[in-house]
CSV table of C-alpha atoms and ligand atoms in Angstrom, one decimal:
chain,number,residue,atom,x,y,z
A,1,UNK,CA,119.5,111.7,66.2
A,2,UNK,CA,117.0,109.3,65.0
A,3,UNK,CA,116.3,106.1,66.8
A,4,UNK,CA,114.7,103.0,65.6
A,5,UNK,CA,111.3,103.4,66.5
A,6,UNK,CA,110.2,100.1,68.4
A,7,UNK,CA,105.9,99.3,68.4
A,8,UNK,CA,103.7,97.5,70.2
A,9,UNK,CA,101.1,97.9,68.2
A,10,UNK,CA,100.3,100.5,65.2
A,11,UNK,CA,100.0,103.4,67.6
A,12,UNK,CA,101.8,102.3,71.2
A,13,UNK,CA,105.8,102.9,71.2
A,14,UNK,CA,108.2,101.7,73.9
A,15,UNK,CA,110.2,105.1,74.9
A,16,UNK,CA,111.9,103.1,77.8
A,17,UNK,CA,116.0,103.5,78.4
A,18,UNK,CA,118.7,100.8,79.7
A,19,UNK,CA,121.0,101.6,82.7
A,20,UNK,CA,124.1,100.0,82.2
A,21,UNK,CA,125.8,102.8,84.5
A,22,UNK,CA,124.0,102.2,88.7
A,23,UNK,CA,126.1,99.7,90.1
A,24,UNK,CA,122.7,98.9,92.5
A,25,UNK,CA,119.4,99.5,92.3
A,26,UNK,CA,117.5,101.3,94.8
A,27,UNK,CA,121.9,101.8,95.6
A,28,UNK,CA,121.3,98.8,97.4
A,29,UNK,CA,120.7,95.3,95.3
A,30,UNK,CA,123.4,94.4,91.9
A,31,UNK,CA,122.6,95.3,88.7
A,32,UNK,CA,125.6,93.8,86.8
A,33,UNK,CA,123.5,93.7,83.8
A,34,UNK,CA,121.9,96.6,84.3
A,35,UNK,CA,118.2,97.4,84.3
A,36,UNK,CA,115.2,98.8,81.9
A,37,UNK,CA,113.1,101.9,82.8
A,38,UNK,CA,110.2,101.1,80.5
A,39,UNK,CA,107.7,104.2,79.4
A,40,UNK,CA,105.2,103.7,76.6
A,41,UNK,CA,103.5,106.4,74.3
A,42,UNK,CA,99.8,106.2,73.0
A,43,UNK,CA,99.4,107.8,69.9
A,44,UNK,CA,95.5,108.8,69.5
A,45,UNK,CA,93.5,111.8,69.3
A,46,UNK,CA,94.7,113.0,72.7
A,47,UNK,CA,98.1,111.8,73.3
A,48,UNK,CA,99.2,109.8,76.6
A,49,UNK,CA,102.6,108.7,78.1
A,50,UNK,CA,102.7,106.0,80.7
A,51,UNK,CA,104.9,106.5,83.3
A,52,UNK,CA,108.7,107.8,82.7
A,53,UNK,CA,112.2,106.8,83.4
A,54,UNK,CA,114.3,107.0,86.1
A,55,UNK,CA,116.5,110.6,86.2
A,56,UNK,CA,119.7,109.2,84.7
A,57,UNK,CA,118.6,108.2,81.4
A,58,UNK,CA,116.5,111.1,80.4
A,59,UNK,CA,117.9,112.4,77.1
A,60,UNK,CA,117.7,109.8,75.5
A,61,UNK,CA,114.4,109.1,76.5
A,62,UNK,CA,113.4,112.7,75.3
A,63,UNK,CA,115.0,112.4,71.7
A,64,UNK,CA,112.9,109.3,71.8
A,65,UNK,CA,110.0,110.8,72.7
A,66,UNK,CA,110.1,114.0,70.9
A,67,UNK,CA,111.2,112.0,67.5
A,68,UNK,CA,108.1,110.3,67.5
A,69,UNK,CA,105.6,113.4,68.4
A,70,UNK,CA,106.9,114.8,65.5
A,71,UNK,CA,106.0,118.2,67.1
A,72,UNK,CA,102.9,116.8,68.7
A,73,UNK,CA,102.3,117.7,72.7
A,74,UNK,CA,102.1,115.0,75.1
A,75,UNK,CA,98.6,115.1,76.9
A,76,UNK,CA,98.0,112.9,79.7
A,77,UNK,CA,101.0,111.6,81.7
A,78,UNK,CA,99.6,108.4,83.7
A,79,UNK,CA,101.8,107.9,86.6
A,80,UNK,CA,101.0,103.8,87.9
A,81,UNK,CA,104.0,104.2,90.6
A,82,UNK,CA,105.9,107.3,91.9
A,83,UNK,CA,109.0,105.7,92.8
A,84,UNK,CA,111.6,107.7,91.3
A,85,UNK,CA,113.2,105.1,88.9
A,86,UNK,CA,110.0,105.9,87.1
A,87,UNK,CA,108.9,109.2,88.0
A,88,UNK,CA,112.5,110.6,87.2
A,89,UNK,CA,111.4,112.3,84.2
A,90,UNK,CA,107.7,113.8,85.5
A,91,UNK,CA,109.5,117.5,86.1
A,92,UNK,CA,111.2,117.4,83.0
A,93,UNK,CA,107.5,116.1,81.1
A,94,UNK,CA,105.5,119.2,82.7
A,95,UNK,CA,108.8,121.5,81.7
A,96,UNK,CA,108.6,120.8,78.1
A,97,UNK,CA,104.4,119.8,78.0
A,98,UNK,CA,103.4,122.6,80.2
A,99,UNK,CA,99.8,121.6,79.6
A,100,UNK,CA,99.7,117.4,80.2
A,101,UNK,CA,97.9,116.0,82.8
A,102,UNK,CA,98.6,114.2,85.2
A,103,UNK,CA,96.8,110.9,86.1
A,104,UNK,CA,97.1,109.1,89.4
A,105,UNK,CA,95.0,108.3,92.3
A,106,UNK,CA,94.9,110.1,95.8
A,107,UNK,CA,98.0,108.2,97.3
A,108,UNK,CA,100.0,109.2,94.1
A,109,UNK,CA,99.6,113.2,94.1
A,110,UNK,CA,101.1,114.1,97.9
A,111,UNK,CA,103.9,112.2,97.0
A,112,UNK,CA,104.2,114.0,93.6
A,113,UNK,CA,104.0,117.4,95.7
A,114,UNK,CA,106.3,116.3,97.9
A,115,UNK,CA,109.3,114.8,96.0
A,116,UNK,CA,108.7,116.8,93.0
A,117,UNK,CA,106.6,120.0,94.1
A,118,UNK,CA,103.8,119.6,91.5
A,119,UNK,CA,100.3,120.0,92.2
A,120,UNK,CA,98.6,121.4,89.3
A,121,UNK,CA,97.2,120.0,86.2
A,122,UNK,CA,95.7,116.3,88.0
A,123,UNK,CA,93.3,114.1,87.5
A,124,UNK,CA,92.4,111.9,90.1
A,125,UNK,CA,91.0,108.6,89.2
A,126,UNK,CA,89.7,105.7,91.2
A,127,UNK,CA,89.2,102.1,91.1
A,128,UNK,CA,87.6,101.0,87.6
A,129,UNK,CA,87.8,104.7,86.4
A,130,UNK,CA,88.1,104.6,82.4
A,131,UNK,CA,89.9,107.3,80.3
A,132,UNK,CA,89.4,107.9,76.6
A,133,UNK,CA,91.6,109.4,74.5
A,134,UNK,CA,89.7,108.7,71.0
A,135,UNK,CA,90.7,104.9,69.9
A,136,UNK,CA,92.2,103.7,73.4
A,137,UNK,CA,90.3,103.6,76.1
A,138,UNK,CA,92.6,103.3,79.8
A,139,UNK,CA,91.0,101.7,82.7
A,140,UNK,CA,92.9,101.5,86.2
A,141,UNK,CA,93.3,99.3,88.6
A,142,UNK,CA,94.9,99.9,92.2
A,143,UNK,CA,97.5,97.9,92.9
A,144,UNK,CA,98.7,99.1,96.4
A,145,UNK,CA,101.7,97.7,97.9
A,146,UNK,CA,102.7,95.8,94.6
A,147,UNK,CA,105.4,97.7,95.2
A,148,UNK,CA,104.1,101.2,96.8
A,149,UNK,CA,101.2,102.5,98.6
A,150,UNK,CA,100.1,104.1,95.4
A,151,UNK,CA,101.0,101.9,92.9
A,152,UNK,CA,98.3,100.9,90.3
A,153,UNK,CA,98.0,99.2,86.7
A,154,UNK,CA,96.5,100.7,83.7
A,155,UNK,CA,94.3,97.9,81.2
A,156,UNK,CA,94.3,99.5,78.0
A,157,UNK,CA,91.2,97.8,76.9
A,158,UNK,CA,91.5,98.4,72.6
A,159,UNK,CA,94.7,96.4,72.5
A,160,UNK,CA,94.8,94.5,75.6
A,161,UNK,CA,97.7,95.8,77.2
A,162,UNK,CA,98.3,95.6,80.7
A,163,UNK,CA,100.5,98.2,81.8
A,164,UNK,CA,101.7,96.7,85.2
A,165,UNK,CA,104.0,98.9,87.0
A,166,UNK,CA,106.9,96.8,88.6
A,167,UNK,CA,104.7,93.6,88.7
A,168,UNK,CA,106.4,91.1,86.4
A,169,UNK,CA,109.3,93.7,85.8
A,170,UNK,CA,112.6,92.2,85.7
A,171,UNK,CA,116.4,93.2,86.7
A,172,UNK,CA,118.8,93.0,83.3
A,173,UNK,CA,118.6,96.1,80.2
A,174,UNK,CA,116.7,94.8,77.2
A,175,UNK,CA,119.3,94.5,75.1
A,176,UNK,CA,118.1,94.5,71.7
A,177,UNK,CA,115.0,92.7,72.1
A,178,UNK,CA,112.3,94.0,74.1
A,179,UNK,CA,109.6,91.4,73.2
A,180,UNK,CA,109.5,88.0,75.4
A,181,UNK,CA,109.8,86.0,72.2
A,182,UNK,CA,113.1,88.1,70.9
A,183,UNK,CA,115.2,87.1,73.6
A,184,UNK,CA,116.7,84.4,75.8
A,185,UNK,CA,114.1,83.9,78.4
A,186,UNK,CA,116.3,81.4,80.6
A,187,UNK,CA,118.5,84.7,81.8
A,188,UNK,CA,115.3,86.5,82.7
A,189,UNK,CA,113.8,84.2,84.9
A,190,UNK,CA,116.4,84.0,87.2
A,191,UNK,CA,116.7,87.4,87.2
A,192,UNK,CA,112.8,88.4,87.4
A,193,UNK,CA,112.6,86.2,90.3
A,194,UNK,CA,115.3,88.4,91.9
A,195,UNK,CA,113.9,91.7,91.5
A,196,UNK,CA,110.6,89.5,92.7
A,197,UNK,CA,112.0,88.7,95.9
A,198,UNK,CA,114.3,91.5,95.9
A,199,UNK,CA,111.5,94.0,95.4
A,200,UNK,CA,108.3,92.6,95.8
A,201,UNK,CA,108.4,89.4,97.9
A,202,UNK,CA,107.7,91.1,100.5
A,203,UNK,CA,104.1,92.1,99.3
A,204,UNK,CA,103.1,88.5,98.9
A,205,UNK,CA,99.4,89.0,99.8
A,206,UNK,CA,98.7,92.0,97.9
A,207,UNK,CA,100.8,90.4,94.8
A,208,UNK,CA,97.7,87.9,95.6
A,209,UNK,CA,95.0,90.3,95.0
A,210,UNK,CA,96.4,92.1,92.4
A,211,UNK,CA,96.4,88.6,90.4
A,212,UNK,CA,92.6,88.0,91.5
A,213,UNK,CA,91.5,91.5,90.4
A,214,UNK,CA,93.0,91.3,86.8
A,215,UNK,CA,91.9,87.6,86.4
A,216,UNK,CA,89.3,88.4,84.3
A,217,UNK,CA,91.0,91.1,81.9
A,218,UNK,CA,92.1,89.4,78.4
A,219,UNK,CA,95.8,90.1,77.5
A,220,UNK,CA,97.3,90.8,74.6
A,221,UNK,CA,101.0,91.6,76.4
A,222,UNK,CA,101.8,92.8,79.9
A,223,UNK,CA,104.2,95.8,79.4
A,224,UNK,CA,105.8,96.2,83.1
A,225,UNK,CA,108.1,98.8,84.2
A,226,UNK,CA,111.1,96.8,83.9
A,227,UNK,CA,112.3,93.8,81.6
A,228,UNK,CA,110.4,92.3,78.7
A,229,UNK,CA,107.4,92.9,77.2
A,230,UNK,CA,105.3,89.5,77.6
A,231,UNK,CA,103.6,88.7,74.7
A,232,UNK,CA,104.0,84.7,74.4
A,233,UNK,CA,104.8,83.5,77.8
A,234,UNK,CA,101.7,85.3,79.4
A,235,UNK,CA,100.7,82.4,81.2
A,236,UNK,CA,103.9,81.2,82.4
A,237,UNK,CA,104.7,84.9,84.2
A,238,UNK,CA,101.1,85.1,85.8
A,239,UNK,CA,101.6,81.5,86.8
A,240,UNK,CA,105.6,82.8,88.3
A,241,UNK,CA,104.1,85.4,90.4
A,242,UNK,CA,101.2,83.1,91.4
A,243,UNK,CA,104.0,80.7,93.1
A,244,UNK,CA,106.2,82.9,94.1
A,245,UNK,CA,103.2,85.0,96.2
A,246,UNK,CA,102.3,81.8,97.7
A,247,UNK,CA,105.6,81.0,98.4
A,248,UNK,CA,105.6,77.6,96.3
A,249,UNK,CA,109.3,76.2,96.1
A,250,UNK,CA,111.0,73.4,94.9
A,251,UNK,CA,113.3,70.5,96.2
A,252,UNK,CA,116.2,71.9,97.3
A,253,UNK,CA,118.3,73.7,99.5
A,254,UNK,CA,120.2,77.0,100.2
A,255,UNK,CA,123.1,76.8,102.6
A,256,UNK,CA,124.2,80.4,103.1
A,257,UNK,CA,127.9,80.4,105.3
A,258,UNK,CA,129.5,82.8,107.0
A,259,UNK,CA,133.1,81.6,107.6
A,260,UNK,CA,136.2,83.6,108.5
A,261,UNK,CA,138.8,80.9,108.5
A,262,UNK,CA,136.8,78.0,106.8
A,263,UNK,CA,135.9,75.8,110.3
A,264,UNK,CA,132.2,77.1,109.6
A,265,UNK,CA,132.8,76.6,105.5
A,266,UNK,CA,134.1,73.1,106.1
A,267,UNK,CA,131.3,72.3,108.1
A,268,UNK,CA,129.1,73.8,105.2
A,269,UNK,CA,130.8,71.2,102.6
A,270,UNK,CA,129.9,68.3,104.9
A,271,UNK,CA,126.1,69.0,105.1
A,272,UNK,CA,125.9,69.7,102.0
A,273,UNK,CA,127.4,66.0,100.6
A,274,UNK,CA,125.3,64.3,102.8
A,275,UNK,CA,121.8,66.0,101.3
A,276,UNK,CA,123.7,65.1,98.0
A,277,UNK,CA,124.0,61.6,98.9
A,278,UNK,CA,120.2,61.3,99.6
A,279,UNK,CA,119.7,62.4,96.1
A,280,UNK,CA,118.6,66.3,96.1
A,281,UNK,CA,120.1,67.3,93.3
A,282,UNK,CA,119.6,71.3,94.2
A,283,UNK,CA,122.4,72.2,96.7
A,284,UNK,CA,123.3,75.6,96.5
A,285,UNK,CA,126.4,76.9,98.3
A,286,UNK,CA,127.1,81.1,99.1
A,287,UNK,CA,129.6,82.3,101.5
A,288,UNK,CA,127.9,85.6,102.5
A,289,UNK,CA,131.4,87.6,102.6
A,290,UNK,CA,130.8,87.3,99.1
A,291,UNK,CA,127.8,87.0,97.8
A,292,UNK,CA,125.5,89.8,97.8
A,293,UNK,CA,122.2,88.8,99.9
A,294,UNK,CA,120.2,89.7,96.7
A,295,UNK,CA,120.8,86.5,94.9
A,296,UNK,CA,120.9,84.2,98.5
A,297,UNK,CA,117.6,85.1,98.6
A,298,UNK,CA,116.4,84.5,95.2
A,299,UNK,CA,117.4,81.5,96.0
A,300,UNK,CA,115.8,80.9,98.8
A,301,UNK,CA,112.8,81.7,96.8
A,302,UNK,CA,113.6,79.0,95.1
A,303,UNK,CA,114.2,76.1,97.2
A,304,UNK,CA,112.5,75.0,100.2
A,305,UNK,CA,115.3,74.2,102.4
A,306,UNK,CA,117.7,76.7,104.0
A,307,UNK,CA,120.5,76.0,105.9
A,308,UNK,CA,122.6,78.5,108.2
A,309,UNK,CA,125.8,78.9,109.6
A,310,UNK,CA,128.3,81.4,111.4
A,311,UNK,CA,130.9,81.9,112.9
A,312,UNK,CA,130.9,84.2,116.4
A,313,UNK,CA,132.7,87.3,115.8
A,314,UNK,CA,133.0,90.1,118.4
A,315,UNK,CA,130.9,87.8,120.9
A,316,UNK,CA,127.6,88.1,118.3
A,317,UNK,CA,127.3,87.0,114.6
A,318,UNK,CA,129.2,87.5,111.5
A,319,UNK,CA,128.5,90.8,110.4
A,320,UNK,CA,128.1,90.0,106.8
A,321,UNK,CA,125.2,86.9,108.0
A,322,UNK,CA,123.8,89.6,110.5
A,323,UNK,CA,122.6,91.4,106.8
A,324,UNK,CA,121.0,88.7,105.6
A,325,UNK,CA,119.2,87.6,108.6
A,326,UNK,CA,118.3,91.1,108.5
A,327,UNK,CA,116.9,91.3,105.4
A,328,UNK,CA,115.5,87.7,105.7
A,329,UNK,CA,113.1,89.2,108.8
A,330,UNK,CA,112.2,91.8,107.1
A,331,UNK,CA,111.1,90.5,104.0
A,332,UNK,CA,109.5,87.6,105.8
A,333,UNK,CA,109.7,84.7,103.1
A,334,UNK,CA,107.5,81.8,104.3
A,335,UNK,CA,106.8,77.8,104.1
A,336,UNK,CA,110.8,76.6,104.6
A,337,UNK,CA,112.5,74.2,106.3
A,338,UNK,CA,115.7,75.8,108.7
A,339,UNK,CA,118.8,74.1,110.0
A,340,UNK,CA,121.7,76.3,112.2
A,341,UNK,CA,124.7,75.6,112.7
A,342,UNK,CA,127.7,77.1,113.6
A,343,UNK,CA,131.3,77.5,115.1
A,344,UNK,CA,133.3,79.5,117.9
A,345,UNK,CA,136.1,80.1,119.9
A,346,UNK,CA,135.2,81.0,123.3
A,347,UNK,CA,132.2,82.9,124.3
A,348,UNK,CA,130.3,81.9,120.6
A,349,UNK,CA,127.5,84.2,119.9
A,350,UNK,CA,126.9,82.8,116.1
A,351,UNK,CA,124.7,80.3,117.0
A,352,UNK,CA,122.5,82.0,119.6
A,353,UNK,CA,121.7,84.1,116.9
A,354,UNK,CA,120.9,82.0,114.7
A,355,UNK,CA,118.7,80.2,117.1
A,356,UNK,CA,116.6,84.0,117.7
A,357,UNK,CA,116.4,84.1,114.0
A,358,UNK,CA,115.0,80.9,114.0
A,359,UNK,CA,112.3,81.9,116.7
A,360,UNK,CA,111.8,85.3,114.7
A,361,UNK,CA,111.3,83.4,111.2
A,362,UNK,CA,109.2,80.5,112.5
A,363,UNK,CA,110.0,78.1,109.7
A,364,UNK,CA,110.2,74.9,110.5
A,365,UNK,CA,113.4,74.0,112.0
A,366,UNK,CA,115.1,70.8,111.3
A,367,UNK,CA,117.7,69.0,113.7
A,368,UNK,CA,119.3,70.6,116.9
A,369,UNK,CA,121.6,73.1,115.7
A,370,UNK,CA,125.2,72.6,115.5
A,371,UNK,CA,127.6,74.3,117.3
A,372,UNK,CA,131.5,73.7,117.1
A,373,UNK,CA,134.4,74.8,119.0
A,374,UNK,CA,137.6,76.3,116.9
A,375,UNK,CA,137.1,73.2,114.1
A,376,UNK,CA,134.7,70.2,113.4
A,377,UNK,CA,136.0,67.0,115.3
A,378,UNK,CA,135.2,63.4,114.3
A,379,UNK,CA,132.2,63.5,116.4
A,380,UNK,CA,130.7,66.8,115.3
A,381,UNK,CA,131.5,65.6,111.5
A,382,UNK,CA,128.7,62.6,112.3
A,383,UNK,CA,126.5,64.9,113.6
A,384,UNK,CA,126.7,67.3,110.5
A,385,UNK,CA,126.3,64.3,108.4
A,386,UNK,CA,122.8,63.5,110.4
A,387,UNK,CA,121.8,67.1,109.9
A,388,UNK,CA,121.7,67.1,106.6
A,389,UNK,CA,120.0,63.5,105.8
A,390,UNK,CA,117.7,65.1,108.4
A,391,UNK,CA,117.0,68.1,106.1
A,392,UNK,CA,116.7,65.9,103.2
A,393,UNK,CA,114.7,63.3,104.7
A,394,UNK,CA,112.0,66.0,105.4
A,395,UNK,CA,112.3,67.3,101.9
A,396,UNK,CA,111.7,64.2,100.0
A,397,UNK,CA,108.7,63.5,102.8
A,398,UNK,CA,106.9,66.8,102.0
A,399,UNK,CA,107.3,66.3,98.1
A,400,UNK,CA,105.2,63.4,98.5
A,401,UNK,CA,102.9,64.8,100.6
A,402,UNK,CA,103.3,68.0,98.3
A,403,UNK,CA,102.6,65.5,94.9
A,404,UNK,CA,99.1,63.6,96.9
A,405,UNK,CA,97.9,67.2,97.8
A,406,UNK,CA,98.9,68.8,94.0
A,407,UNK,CA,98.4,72.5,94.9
A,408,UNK,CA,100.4,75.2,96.7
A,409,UNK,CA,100.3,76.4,100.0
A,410,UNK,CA,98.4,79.7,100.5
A,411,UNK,CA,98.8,82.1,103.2
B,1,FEO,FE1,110.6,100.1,89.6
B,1,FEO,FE2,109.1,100.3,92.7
B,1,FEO,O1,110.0,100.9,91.2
């Protein structure tokens, strides 16, 4: 089969493959629109493939591969992250290029021995280490945490091309164009900010030093793991994952329900009209039951303001807003503003959670939290109303405060 070949530059060739098939990635977060496995190949005198693809897509990442080495052996494999929706492919690599080499660092090769068996053939390489391969000339970075222990990024210094791992990588297949300036960038920044907070939020500080180590490396394109090659919109993506590992948000506010009957939905819609009526024009909605966490906390990424509430259920919380308050603590998102509220029928146990969350999170919580019994009466429905001109009020007061002070808030 021949396959358009697609360049970034003369000699450098994306081999990468779309998943349309995984319902969720890492069999957890939604893909609906799939995801990109991106590899790259460096024609030269010594041929070298950055990392590979994940397991489910590798034939027609080989016919790609193989149709442009024209017979040619591969030989240096650089591996930036081991995680196996990129190191899929590394068996299959050393099966039909018995002689490549491997390149890591000494966090990548025990995990290579130990999901894969393979301990021949490397070459370690360490901070600032530079490998030439006659034209191109790789020099690596380490990168750990951003997203594994043994993640790093490979500068190819000729062309100025940043090979970044997952950093700046981005949920949804490249479908058809593969360059930033091919496609509709609106749909991948929404969806890069998910796989951000999805993936990577978590790693906010080391997100931070991996920005400060490449700030002095002049790019040409960042070709990350996943998503679109950045070519145009360099600036804007650096300046995405600078506010979103400082945890800079915007006005706004997430109010994420979890409602068997509607008494705890109901109580959501009246909150939410009275932050509308102070004019925040952000007000997002999600009924957990529902909506997948992945995209409540993209969100929440987002928008400064989050908003809470549960019904009891079994004497604790509602199971479906027990996953995202999990999730929430563990990926630790920071600098928001937190209201609870909540309803029950007679022992509650919603609301008490919430309230330990609240302790857990340590954002800054807004209001006394609400708790109703069976439905909201006339006298709770005030005290919603208050709640949410209270969570307003404290949003428009930090924007100006925000606006005098004109930068974001570091950790
Ligand atoms: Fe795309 Fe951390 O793997």
């Amino acid at each position: 089969m021949i396959y358009p070949k697609i360049r970034l530059s003369e000699n450098i060739y994306w081999v990468g493959t779309n998943d349309r098939k995984t319902r969720l990635f890492e069999n957890y977060w939604p893909i609906p629109l799939g995801i990109a496995y991106n590899s790259y190949l460096i024609l030269d005198d010594q041929i070298t493939l950055m990392d590979t693809v994940s397991m489910g897509t590798m034939d027609s990442f080989l016919e790609k591969l193989k149709e442009i080495l024209n017979g040619r052996a591969i030989n240096y494999l650089i591996i930036n992250h081991m995680e196996p929706d990129h190191s899929g492919a590394v068996k299959t690599i050393i099966n039909e290029f018995p002689q490549v080499t491997i390149v890591g660092n000494n966090r990548t090769f025990p995990m290579l021995e130990g999901y894969y068996g393979i301990k021949k053939n490397l070459m370690e390489v360490k901070e600032n280490a530079v490998l030439h391969t006659g034209q191109h000339q790789f020099h690596f970075y380490l990168t750990p945490m951003v997203h594994w222990p043994e993640t790093m990024m490979t500068y190819e210094s000729t062309e100025k091309i940043l090979f970044s791992a997952d950093a700046f990588g981005s949920y949804g297949t490249l479908d058809g164009g593969i360059f930033d300036d091919e496609l509709n960038l609106s749909f991948y920044e929404d969806e890069m900010r998910r796989y951000y907070s999805n993936i990577v939020g978590k790693y906010g500080l080391q997100v931070q030093k991996a920005l400060a180590k490449l700030e002095s490396l002049d790019l040409r394109m960042i070709a990350s793991t996943h998503g679109p090659i950045w070519r145009l919109h360099i600036p804007k993506v650096v300046e995405f994952y600078r506010n979103w590992s400082t945890y800079k948000t915007e006005q706004g506010v997430v109010i994420a329900f979890g409602s068997m009957y509607g008494n705890t939905e109901k109580m959501a819609d009246i909150i939410a009209r009275a932050i509308a009526e102070e004019d925040i024009r952000n007000v997002r909605i999600y009924d957990v039951s529902k909506t997948h966490s992945s995209y409540i906390i993209s969100d929440i990424w987002k928008y400064r303001g989050v908003i809470l509430g549960s019904c009891a259920y079994n004497g604790g919380i509602f199971t479906p807003m027990r996953d995202l308050l999990m999730q929430l603590e563990h990926i630790m998102p920071r600098n928001h503003f937190l209201s609870i509220f909540g309803s029950m029928s007679w022992g509650g146990g919603g609301v008490s959670t919430l309230k330990k969350f609240a302790e857990n999170i340590k954002w800054e919580l807004i209001g006394e939290a609400i708790e109703v019994k069976h439905s909201p009466s006339d006298k709770d429905i005030v005290s919603l109303i208050e709640l949410g001109k209270q969570m307003a009020r404290r949003l428009k007061e930090n924007d100006s405060s925000f606006s005098e002070n004109n930068k974001p808030e570091m950790i």
